[in-house]
XYZ file of C-alpha atoms in Angstrom:
760
model
C -0.027 -0.051 0.003
C 1.206 3.503 -0.784
C 0.824 6.635 1.382
C -0.849 9.622 -0.455
C 0.491 12.963 0.398
C -2.514 14.852 -0.893
C -6.219 14.109 -1.168
C -6.951 11.950 -4.200
C -10.220 12.388 -5.913
C -12.307 9.213 -6.074
C -15.834 8.399 -6.827
C -18.122 8.645 -3.793
C -21.748 7.804 -3.540
C -24.371 10.524 -3.227
C -23.496 13.825 -1.641
C -24.858 17.335 -1.296
C -25.088 19.891 -4.018
C -21.611 20.731 -5.249
C -20.538 17.135 -5.095
C -19.172 17.126 -1.581
C -20.289 14.439 0.814
C -20.918 15.852 4.292
C -20.097 13.579 7.164
C -20.745 14.034 10.881
C -18.167 12.350 13.056
C -18.377 11.564 16.779
C -15.337 10.608 18.922
C -12.961 12.466 16.792
C -10.425 13.010 19.687
C -10.220 9.293 20.446
C -7.685 6.720 19.022
C -10.154 5.489 16.274
C -11.659 8.766 15.629
C -8.336 10.441 14.870
C -7.385 7.799 12.288
C -10.875 7.948 10.725
C -10.670 11.629 10.272
C -7.249 11.564 8.594
C -8.209 8.691 6.348
C -11.487 10.358 5.243
C -9.589 13.589 4.363
C -6.926 11.671 2.578
C -9.236 9.380 0.696
C -11.168 11.963 -1.340
C -11.285 15.835 -1.810
C -15.048 15.423 -2.074
C -15.687 14.987 1.747
C -16.439 17.622 4.398
C -16.346 16.382 8.003
C -18.121 17.912 10.868
C -16.658 16.851 14.189
C -18.763 16.839 17.417
C -16.283 18.220 20.047
C -17.089 19.285 23.530
C -15.480 22.588 24.698
C -13.105 21.838 27.592
C -12.214 24.601 30.123
C -11.323 27.703 28.211
C -10.814 25.790 25.009
C -13.548 25.794 22.363
C -14.345 22.764 20.315
C -12.468 24.246 17.414
C -9.397 24.917 19.518
C -9.431 21.255 20.602
C -9.761 20.125 17.107
C -6.641 22.309 16.219
C -4.765 20.690 19.089
C -5.081 17.357 17.154
C -2.777 18.764 14.471
C 0.095 18.193 16.824
C -0.730 14.557 17.407
C 1.433 12.115 15.450
C -1.401 10.954 13.301
C -1.547 14.411 11.773
C 1.894 15.680 12.328
C 3.180 12.715 10.344
C 0.733 13.805 7.459
C 2.233 17.347 7.630
C 5.612 16.001 7.034
C 4.364 14.109 4.006
C 2.755 17.176 2.656
C 6.117 18.914 3.048
C 7.902 16.289 1.031
C 8.104 18.636 -2.049
C 9.400 21.513 -0.044
C 5.988 23.078 0.771
C 5.062 24.202 4.327
C 3.496 20.995 5.512
C 1.893 22.413 8.619
C 0.347 25.228 6.694
C -0.972 22.817 4.033
C -2.490 20.628 6.685
C -4.132 23.650 8.466
C -5.619 24.684 5.129
C -7.157 21.348 4.631
C -8.679 21.510 8.181
C -9.955 25.001 7.664
C -11.640 24.248 4.358
C -12.936 20.664 4.958
C -13.365 20.135 8.827
C -15.997 21.941 10.699
C -16.944 21.677 14.504
C -20.271 21.144 16.110
C -19.643 22.425 19.624
C -21.246 20.040 21.920
C -21.286 16.573 23.555
C -23.511 13.458 23.036
C -24.774 13.670 26.605
C -26.090 17.115 25.734
C -26.524 16.960 22.019
C -27.003 20.151 20.099
C -29.519 20.408 17.317
C -28.489 19.321 13.807
C -29.142 22.201 11.606
C -26.785 21.324 8.677
C -27.458 18.441 6.176
C -25.448 15.316 6.519
C -25.111 12.276 4.168
C -23.204 10.028 6.571
C -22.883 9.939 10.321
C -20.015 7.942 11.879
C -20.742 7.409 15.482
C -17.476 6.208 17.139
C -17.756 7.984 20.546
C -17.951 6.035 23.637
C -16.313 5.310 26.964
C -13.886 2.432 26.415
C -13.333 1.825 30.116
C -14.268 -1.734 31.307
C -15.268 -0.685 34.831
C -16.804 2.774 35.139
C -19.691 3.365 37.543
C -22.831 1.996 36.013
C -24.553 5.336 35.619
C -21.618 6.929 33.866
C -21.343 4.051 31.474
C -25.003 4.100 30.590
C -25.098 7.913 30.361
C -22.118 7.890 27.920
C -22.556 4.860 25.805
C -26.396 4.404 25.791
C -27.636 7.914 26.489
C -25.148 9.351 24.068
C -26.407 7.123 21.265
C -30.055 7.909 22.160
C -29.348 11.584 22.002
C -27.553 11.311 18.615
C -30.489 9.304 17.096
C -33.100 11.575 18.597
C -31.268 14.637 17.158
C -31.255 12.914 13.605
C -34.960 12.190 13.907
C -35.620 15.773 15.012
C -33.600 17.114 12.097
C -35.787 15.206 9.618
C -32.669 13.908 7.750
C -32.044 10.365 6.480
C -28.194 9.841 6.566
C -26.551 6.484 6.499
C -25.328 5.890 10.073
C -22.123 3.867 10.583
C -22.472 2.768 14.225
C -19.073 1.546 15.658
C -19.593 -1.074 18.373
C -17.393 -4.010 19.505
C -17.197 -7.715 18.487
C -17.668 -8.591 22.203
C -21.185 -7.062 22.030
C -22.793 -10.531 22.052
C -21.712 -11.267 25.570
C -20.236 -14.480 27.021
C -20.575 -17.523 24.844
C -18.539 -20.428 23.262
C -17.990 -21.274 19.703
C -18.639 -19.196 16.593
C -20.183 -15.780 17.075
C -21.881 -14.796 13.909
C -22.638 -11.302 12.534
C -26.138 -9.916 12.644
C -28.751 -8.657 15.086
C -28.234 -9.715 18.633
C -31.902 -10.542 19.588
C -31.918 -9.981 23.331
C -34.934 -9.727 25.729
C -33.062 -7.103 27.882
C -34.523 -3.707 27.330
C -32.167 -0.828 26.870
C -34.847 1.541 28.307
C -35.309 -0.345 31.503
C -31.613 -0.824 31.924
C -30.866 2.816 31.277
C -33.391 4.028 33.789
C -32.216 1.518 36.406
C -28.603 2.455 35.902
C -29.360 6.240 36.325
C -31.370 5.555 39.386
C -28.600 3.472 40.873
C -26.565 6.438 41.935
C -29.338 8.015 43.913
C -29.790 4.496 45.587
C -26.098 4.224 46.473
C -25.880 7.781 47.487
C -28.588 7.155 50.032
C -26.891 3.992 51.152
C -23.631 5.725 51.696
C -25.294 8.077 54.094
C -26.543 5.460 56.466
C -25.110 5.808 59.894
C -23.293 2.539 59.957
C -21.688 3.266 56.554
C -20.595 6.774 57.734
C -19.295 5.473 61.063
C -17.142 3.071 59.171
C -15.802 5.952 56.918
C -15.083 8.152 60.025
C -13.271 5.360 61.774
C -10.969 4.713 58.778
C -10.435 8.441 58.308
C -9.602 9.064 61.905
C -7.208 6.166 61.911
C -5.451 7.490 58.770
C -5.694 11.333 59.230
C -6.714 11.896 62.849
C -3.351 13.571 63.697
C -4.085 16.238 61.104
C -7.166 17.533 62.867
C -10.936 17.200 62.740
C -11.268 19.060 59.383
C -8.883 16.695 57.727
C -10.716 13.786 59.204
C -13.987 15.106 57.904
C -12.533 15.694 54.394
C -10.954 12.186 54.339
C -14.245 10.669 55.481
C -16.136 12.360 52.688
C -13.525 11.454 50.180
C -13.795 7.803 51.343
C -17.576 7.924 51.064
C -17.402 9.193 47.491
C -14.897 6.552 46.655
C -17.150 3.986 48.215
C -20.026 5.225 46.092
C -17.977 4.825 42.859
C -16.736 1.469 43.910
C -20.213 0.357 44.685
C -21.589 1.673 41.333
C -18.673 -0.131 39.479
C -19.779 -3.293 41.271
C -23.376 -2.617 40.245
C -22.343 -2.360 36.556
C -20.062 -5.381 36.579
C -22.449 -7.694 38.377
C -25.433 -6.502 36.333
C -23.698 -7.070 33.112
C -22.420 -10.613 34.114
C -26.079 -11.395 35.342
C -27.480 -11.012 31.942
C -24.528 -12.653 30.114
C -22.082 -9.891 29.292
C -18.414 -9.811 30.219
C -18.418 -6.297 31.685
C -20.335 -3.010 31.672
C -18.474 -1.904 28.580
C -19.779 -4.687 26.337
C -23.195 -4.534 28.041
C -23.678 -0.910 27.302
C -22.406 -1.183 23.725
C -25.074 -3.985 23.187
C -27.729 -1.601 24.581
C -26.434 1.170 22.276
C -26.964 -1.244 19.310
C -30.569 -1.742 20.487
C -30.909 2.089 20.455
C -29.696 2.307 16.960
C -31.882 -0.627 15.747
C -35.079 0.599 17.494
C -34.671 4.347 16.834
C -33.053 4.360 13.437
C -33.070 1.047 11.619
C -36.575 0.035 12.569
C -37.825 3.458 11.581
C -36.690 2.740 7.933
C -33.296 4.378 7.947
C -30.027 2.904 6.935
C -27.523 1.925 9.702
C -24.388 -0.235 9.309
C -22.764 -1.729 12.448
C -18.953 -1.953 12.619
C -17.806 -4.457 15.409
C -13.992 -4.447 15.811
C -12.336 -6.798 18.255
C -9.346 -5.695 20.203
C -7.915 -2.611 18.344
C -4.221 -2.316 18.405
C -1.405 -0.446 16.549
C -1.495 0.294 12.803
C -0.209 -2.077 10.232
C 0.418 0.576 7.619
C -1.582 3.740 8.180
C -1.035 6.497 9.078
C 2.293 4.768 9.636
C 3.381 1.340 10.828
C 3.022 0.884 14.532
C 1.095 4.071 15.156
C -0.798 3.925 18.483
C -2.244 6.625 20.726
C -1.559 5.278 24.237
C -1.889 1.773 25.710
C -4.866 -0.251 24.514
C -6.620 -3.315 25.837
C -3.880 -5.916 25.619
C -0.870 -3.608 26.147
C -0.798 -3.299 30.012
C -0.670 -7.057 30.229
C 2.073 -7.230 27.703
C 4.182 -4.603 29.283
C 3.595 -6.081 32.745
C 4.954 -9.433 31.361
C 7.989 -7.626 29.816
C 8.753 -5.994 33.185
C 8.753 -9.363 34.816
C 5.849 -8.752 37.188
C 3.513 -11.338 35.553
C 5.106 -14.728 36.354
C 1.777 -16.272 35.284
C -1.640 -15.134 34.169
C -4.984 -16.872 34.221
C -5.374 -17.644 30.521
C -6.379 -20.615 28.365
C -3.257 -21.255 26.233
C -5.309 -22.146 23.222
C -7.866 -19.425 23.448
C -7.996 -16.939 20.550
C -6.669 -13.503 21.141
C -8.655 -11.569 18.574
C -6.561 -8.525 17.709
C -7.121 -6.165 14.785
C -4.779 -3.307 13.604
C -6.460 0.062 13.777
C -6.161 0.875 10.127
C -8.150 -2.195 9.215
C -11.021 -0.992 11.220
C -10.612 2.501 9.713
C -10.581 1.064 6.161
C -13.913 -0.678 6.677
C -15.483 2.557 8.060
C -14.213 4.521 5.258
C -15.386 2.016 2.713
C -18.925 2.214 4.201
C -18.762 6.053 4.235
C -17.399 6.711 0.816
C -18.192 3.750 -1.535
C -21.235 2.238 -3.060
C -22.184 -0.777 -0.840
C -25.285 -2.844 -1.296
C -25.377 -4.559 2.029
C -28.397 -3.986 4.322
C -30.197 -5.446 7.320
C -28.386 -8.374 8.951
C -25.844 -8.230 6.125
C -24.725 -4.701 7.418
C -23.250 -6.021 10.710
C -19.519 -6.195 10.015
C -17.292 -7.856 12.513
C -13.735 -6.486 11.817
C -11.898 -9.432 13.549
C -9.108 -11.908 12.982
C -10.232 -14.939 14.875
C -12.011 -16.850 12.070
C -9.806 -16.001 9.136
C -6.358 -15.685 10.792
C -6.552 -16.876 14.380
C -3.952 -15.929 16.941
C -3.734 -18.471 19.776
C -2.761 -16.845 23.061
C 0.228 -19.158 23.490
C 1.558 -17.890 20.082
C 1.218 -14.282 21.171
C 3.043 -14.977 24.477
C 5.811 -16.821 22.574
C 6.283 -13.832 20.191
C 6.356 -11.437 23.082
C 8.789 -13.432 25.092
C 11.023 -13.872 22.064
C 10.983 -10.034 21.436
C 11.820 -9.046 25.016
C 14.289 -11.860 25.314
C 16.212 -10.257 22.560
C 15.527 -6.652 23.595
C 14.870 -6.638 27.351
C 13.595 -3.651 29.230
C 15.772 -2.314 32.020
C 14.996 -2.059 35.681
C 15.571 1.092 37.807
C 19.242 0.144 38.093
C 19.708 -0.278 34.369
C 19.810 -4.150 34.543
C 18.001 -6.166 31.881
C 14.781 -7.736 33.048
C 14.367 -11.421 32.306
C 10.872 -12.302 31.121
C 9.278 -15.272 32.704
C 8.142 -18.439 30.788
C 4.491 -19.147 31.361
C 3.457 -22.761 31.969
C -0.280 -21.991 31.698
C -1.434 -23.908 34.871
C -5.049 -23.924 35.878
C -6.777 -20.454 35.932
C -8.014 -21.117 39.479
C -4.489 -21.843 40.785
C -3.034 -18.573 39.446
C -5.863 -16.540 40.750
C -5.420 -18.040 44.274
C -1.645 -17.351 44.091
C -2.167 -13.764 43.308
C -4.755 -13.249 46.058
C -2.280 -14.803 48.599
C 0.648 -12.550 47.533
C -1.635 -9.506 47.733
C -2.738 -10.469 51.182
C 0.814 -10.907 52.262
C 1.938 -7.543 50.808
C -0.982 -5.804 52.599
C -0.156 -7.657 55.920
C 3.410 -6.541 55.724
C 2.482 -2.887 55.092
C 0.190 -2.964 58.084
C 2.970 -4.431 60.392
C 5.530 -1.820 59.239
C 3.067 0.966 60.212
C 3.512 0.009 63.780
C 7.348 0.391 63.677
C 9.232 3.483 64.642
C 9.884 5.890 61.725
C 13.531 5.516 60.698
C 15.161 5.769 57.269
C 14.872 1.916 56.967
C 11.212 1.691 57.848
C 10.501 4.486 55.386
C 12.319 2.396 52.712
C 10.302 -0.681 53.761
C 7.164 1.324 53.533
C 7.905 2.474 49.938
C 8.883 -1.071 48.880
C 5.727 -2.555 50.464
C 3.532 0.211 49.038
C 4.976 -0.564 45.515
C 4.444 -4.243 46.021
C 0.874 -3.792 47.239
C 0.003 -1.383 44.472
C 1.504 -3.841 41.855
C -0.539 -6.701 43.279
C -3.690 -4.604 43.332
C -2.970 -3.692 39.801
C -2.556 -7.413 38.791
C -5.752 -8.323 40.608
C -7.573 -5.698 38.644
C -6.133 -7.010 35.382
C -7.372 -10.498 36.293
C -10.887 -9.176 37.100
C -11.092 -7.109 33.976
C -9.487 -9.490 31.391
C -10.387 -12.991 32.656
C -13.232 -13.247 30.190
C -11.096 -12.088 27.346
C -8.156 -14.327 28.062
C -10.337 -17.410 28.887
C -12.771 -16.908 25.967
C -13.657 -19.824 23.710
C -15.488 -17.536 21.302
C -14.514 -17.161 17.603
C -15.916 -14.209 15.772
C -17.062 -14.784 12.198
C -16.313 -12.177 9.525
C -18.342 -13.371 6.576
C -20.040 -10.033 6.030
C -16.743 -8.168 6.296
C -15.307 -10.442 3.705
C -18.236 -10.038 1.482
C -17.996 -6.204 1.823
C -14.264 -6.495 0.750
C -15.409 -8.446 -2.338
C -17.717 -5.520 -3.455
C -15.064 -2.996 -3.286
C -12.973 -1.753 -6.368
C -9.294 -2.677 -6.690
C -8.507 1.073 -6.794
C -10.052 1.616 -3.327
C -8.489 -1.539 -1.920
C -5.044 -0.379 -3.136
C -4.927 2.044 -0.380
C -7.667 0.722 1.917
C -7.375 -3.020 2.137
C -8.479 -4.961 5.194
C -7.664 -8.513 4.255
C -6.817 -10.063 7.665
C -5.422 -13.157 6.100
C -2.230 -11.419 4.949
C -1.017 -10.629 8.308
C 1.892 -12.616 9.849
C 1.224 -12.193 13.484
C 4.807 -12.920 14.595
C 5.995 -10.230 12.129
C 3.279 -7.799 13.182
C 4.136 -8.012 16.805
C 7.873 -7.856 16.274
C 7.966 -5.148 13.610
C 5.006 -2.966 14.499
C 3.223 -3.399 17.727
C 5.956 -4.265 20.339
C 8.301 -1.555 19.289
C 5.464 0.982 19.474
C 4.362 0.106 22.957
C 7.887 -0.275 24.055
C 8.497 3.311 22.987
C 5.415 4.459 24.957
C 6.791 2.603 27.989
C 10.203 4.089 27.677
C 8.812 7.575 27.326
C 6.921 7.070 30.610
C 10.064 5.756 32.260
C 12.044 8.684 31.087
C 9.479 11.012 32.486
C 9.560 9.141 35.774
C 13.391 9.275 35.751
C 13.413 13.018 35.056
C 10.979 13.508 37.924
C 13.262 11.450 40.279
C 16.298 13.473 39.091
C 14.455 16.742 39.848
C 13.637 15.524 43.283
C 17.240 14.418 43.988
C 18.875 17.617 42.845
C 20.660 19.731 45.436
C 18.515 22.365 46.974
C 18.620 25.423 44.637
C 19.669 28.761 45.792
C 16.810 30.586 47.757
C 15.319 33.603 45.952
C 15.627 36.789 48.048
C 12.380 38.040 49.257
C 10.850 40.010 52.161
C 7.494 38.422 51.539
C 8.556 34.875 52.139
C 8.158 32.860 55.329
C 10.265 29.928 56.383
C 8.279 28.049 59.153
C 9.934 25.345 61.193
C 8.552 22.817 63.510
C 10.764 22.152 66.596
C 10.550 18.515 67.835
C 11.917 16.141 65.291
C 12.774 18.837 62.856
C 15.073 21.548 64.261
C 15.760 19.314 67.289
C 16.137 15.514 67.236
C 14.544 15.330 70.663
C 10.845 15.241 71.609
C 8.897 16.801 74.537
C 9.148 13.694 76.705
C 13.050 13.821 76.456
C 12.843 17.545 77.054
C 10.891 16.902 80.169
C 13.332 14.411 81.591
C 16.218 16.882 80.854
C 14.457 19.278 83.164
C 14.108 16.589 85.805
C 17.777 15.837 85.690
C 18.611 19.512 86.118
C 16.181 20.255 88.952
C 15.747 17.006 90.836
C 18.078 14.991 93.186
C 19.644 11.953 91.490
C 17.792 9.637 93.958
C 14.498 10.698 92.518
C 15.447 9.872 88.892
C 14.540 6.111 89.070
C 11.025 6.946 90.140
C 10.662 9.634 87.461
C 12.033 7.211 84.751
C 9.574 4.461 85.965
C 6.663 6.862 85.790
C 7.572 7.991 82.337
C 8.053 4.414 81.193
C 4.591 3.450 82.543
C 3.125 6.449 80.707
C 4.816 5.889 77.291
C 2.163 3.498 75.906
C -0.557 6.048 76.743
C 1.575 8.880 75.243
C 1.951 6.792 71.996
C -1.821 6.240 71.806
C -2.420 9.887 72.269
C 0.127 10.808 69.623
C -1.679 8.674 67.122
C -5.097 10.213 68.040
C -4.253 13.887 68.445
C -0.822 15.660 69.010
C -2.311 18.255 71.170
C -3.538 15.525 73.532
C 0.168 14.328 73.900
C 1.387 17.851 74.565
C -1.281 18.331 77.342
C -0.372 15.031 78.892
C 3.278 15.545 79.064
C 3.115 19.226 80.059
C 0.749 18.152 82.975
C 4.071 16.824 84.562
C 5.306 20.399 85.008
C 2.709 20.987 87.673
C 4.385 22.558 90.788
C 7.428 23.948 89.027
C 8.176 27.585 89.246
C 8.311 29.539 85.968
C 11.173 31.781 87.030
C 13.263 28.854 88.141
C 12.976 27.172 84.734
C 13.726 30.449 82.881
C 16.864 30.782 85.047
C 17.702 27.197 84.273
C 17.430 27.748 80.537
C 19.983 30.647 80.815
C 22.566 28.211 82.095
C 23.907 24.768 81.189
C 20.379 23.323 80.354
C 19.856 26.062 77.714
C 23.320 25.452 76.255
C 22.468 21.680 75.918
C 19.298 22.557 74.030
C 21.197 24.883 71.778
C 23.775 22.267 71.160
C 21.153 19.761 70.138
C 20.089 21.753 67.091
C 20.606 19.625 64.019
C 23.430 20.986 61.857
C 21.152 20.686 58.786
C 18.463 22.635 60.376
C 21.002 25.331 61.573
C 22.321 25.591 57.952
C 18.770 25.785 56.433
C 17.747 28.567 58.907
C 20.804 30.565 58.030
C 20.148 30.281 54.242
C 16.648 31.524 54.641
C 17.777 34.448 56.887
C 20.504 35.404 54.305
C 17.721 35.454 51.572
C 15.763 37.925 53.740
C 12.977 35.411 54.538
C 11.207 35.741 57.827
C 12.058 32.674 59.831
C 9.482 31.435 62.210
C 9.643 28.659 64.814
C 6.202 27.235 65.755
C 6.162 24.597 68.541
C 3.865 22.885 70.977
C 6.748 22.872 73.572
C 6.764 25.286 76.502
C 7.935 28.843 75.557
C 10.464 29.030 78.349
C 12.095 25.759 77.131
C 12.347 27.124 73.607
C 13.885 30.464 74.689
C 17.582 29.385 74.121
C 16.724 29.196 70.431
C 15.018 32.575 70.225
C 17.933 34.332 68.418
C 18.001 31.861 65.552
C 14.626 32.995 64.354
C 12.738 36.254 63.540
C 9.914 34.970 65.684
C 9.180 32.043 68.011
C 5.731 31.004 68.785
C 5.348 28.257 71.490
C 3.014 26.990 74.235
C 2.638 28.968 77.434
C 1.919 27.296 80.832
C -0.570 28.698 83.145
C 0.857 30.019 86.387
C -0.692 31.159 89.531
C 0.000 34.467 91.327
C 3.090 33.117 92.957
C 4.435 32.020 89.584
C 3.845 28.150 90.149
C 2.780 26.167 87.162
C -0.671 24.651 87.334
C 0.045 21.967 84.923
C -2.491 23.342 82.539
C -1.828 25.207 79.292
C -2.718 28.945 79.102
C -4.031 28.418 75.608
C -4.531 25.473 73.308
C -1.295 24.266 71.621
C -0.624 25.287 67.983
C -0.527 21.971 66.214
C -2.135 20.440 63.019
C -5.078 22.447 61.898
C -4.755 25.050 64.696
C -1.338 25.806 63.267
C -2.651 25.994 59.794
C -5.372 28.548 60.796
C -2.701 30.539 62.693
C -0.410 30.590 59.740
C -3.035 31.965 57.365
C -3.635 34.868 59.655
C 0.067 35.435 60.441
C 0.885 35.522 56.701
C -1.926 38.028 56.163
C -0.742 40.157 59.103
C 2.815 40.352 57.739
C 1.963 40.644 54.062
C 3.686 37.230 53.409
C 3.020 35.185 50.329
C 2.413 31.606 51.330
C 2.758 30.370 47.803
C 6.425 31.317 47.777
C 7.021 30.305 51.472
C 8.802 27.241 52.946
C 7.668 24.871 55.662
C 9.610 22.202 57.553
C 7.994 19.493 59.686
C 8.361 15.872 60.792
C 4.964 14.687 61.877
C 1.715 13.602 60.069
C 0.054 16.422 62.067
C 2.296 18.885 60.291
C 0.705 17.973 56.879
C -2.212 20.299 57.731
C -0.111 23.320 57.631
C 2.723 22.283 55.210
C 0.076 21.965 52.554
C -0.426 25.787 52.702
C 3.075 26.735 51.689
C 4.672 26.565 48.236
C 7.526 24.579 49.172
C 6.888 22.025 51.955
C 9.571 19.732 53.185
C 9.103 16.552 55.186
C 12.149 16.202 57.624
C 12.952 12.679 58.694
C 9.236 12.187 58.597
C 7.058 9.772 60.505
C 5.377 7.265 58.221
C 2.081 9.206 57.945
C 3.817 12.317 56.735
C 6.135 10.216 54.527
C 3.068 8.825 52.806
C 1.600 12.280 52.270
C 4.866 13.546 50.990
C 5.300 10.784 48.521
C 1.868 11.288 47.276
C 1.957 14.983 46.864
C 5.727 14.907 45.716
C 6.952 16.965 48.506
C 10.624 17.219 49.297
C 11.707 14.569 51.784
C 14.866 15.516 53.757
C 16.911 13.180 55.977
C 18.441 15.255 58.729
């Protein structure tokens, strides 16, 4: 096949006055839609395409269309147009300006069709296998209904090419023939039930027992950040619960009526919509049912693909060595079809004289019947490819791909479940260990392992019906369609599946394409890691920047319990130390529980031990050896960082839950120190109660907002340093937060939000 560099005039059927065939195209921003648009424009100069595109943010539909020109499918065309020295980009834009219009809108809110159309290509849909049931029906079924209703309202009679899926017939065995499905499941009843499901699940999520469960989980995870954080996390968990429940609704309902998942179920219902609203009303509709669409064989160029498709996550997981086995029947047929073969069928129906109608107009664009690819053959091709061209791990070492033995499906699923449970158990156990550099490394490794196992379990759930299928899709109608087409058309638009050598296709086209995608992703991740590991850049001078420091575990390596014992050693006779140590040791478990619940509770409990001390005596103590010891315990990295901020003109602030008189030796290091004040009676004796609540977690965040406003500081350019999960509440306010030797709670937040993590 040859690549045309300019639209070639070919005979087209029908058309509007002036000889130009007007085509309405949905789903143009998707993988298939992009390729269809290019092919239509290349095939004949007598086509004008109107794309239905939804505005997004500040971008109009037209602006989003013009963004497509930068996509490889179109940028490669611009290079071809520039082959003779012309300005390829300008030539391509001229084609778009003249022959591509935009209907601003979305199928879920379909605008009126005021222009005449000869052909409608409906390729828009959600291709996710597991969306919430209402979203799947609203997009795939409601969108189709809205399109056909708009066509009926317009009074037009275009030929509709309805893109569906070969898996639309549901779960079965043996030969799946083309033609109308014939199901007693009503799309109208299912649509109404799916939309109503969200209201039902929303109500269920607000039941007291459900909310209590969310609150308990949120308190356990985020209680140290404060009540607002718990409320936000609880509500986030409730919404996630609603979505998960609706995903389960969709998956289970689909399987209960014989479909693999909500995607294939809603595509079947969308076919019903087309049949009932359009075909049964006497209009022409052709159904195109591709199987698993993968990278291009020839057009727009060999190996073209726009992101990972259905089979690719499994292939690349195998190439990375994380799929030692997978639940698959070795002799099942993996029905794969190159994207350009699907495009060529659509373009043939849209531009050529085709006689087929009714049940003869259901076209399964598949490979299983005419050129079957057994799963074991695909695995062998993949293993050979990555054996010769292995991917590399994070250390640059080649990854050895496993050799599958294809044991029983049930055995593999049980192994995965056991490994996932073990990874989660390990992560839960590490959470109870002290926060050290090693436990943080363990946490990262276990989180990666748990996430990986969860991903694999999701793959198993989503793909088990596709990898265990014993269906074979017939393509008799598609072969008959090809027989009707002229040799001139087929010269550039052939879709003869029998000519494909699958081993060659995977080695020459598909695997190099998805390997390039994987490497691009790996390079992006590597660049991100490099940025995170770079030395701290020079600070920009500014009088409106704050540098806010926590004390315990950040500026000092000690905590308030150790500080209290230092006071005991300096003020009490040595003979009383054992009793104090014993009392502290007995109280430690309670302190740890309080710390996990609420840091302010810990501060209150420890500071209660100062009852009976005289404030002036402790102040005098801090001016002597005890104060010098506190000053000497400042971490060198903290001291250097404070000095750097002061040199840049930043306002340095120490905010601590420790007693103000114990922090006094550090006052000259900062522009301002804000600490906890102990209540004293008229004689200056401490009562054991705080004069005001301690500034921790959300209280510190609220204080910081007001403090910044009072001093004209810009929090977006400010810095924060903390070590505790409780500090996340206020660290999230500053533009440059840093987690300093963090506990595991803050470590998790910092990793998720990509905050700087410092080991002091």
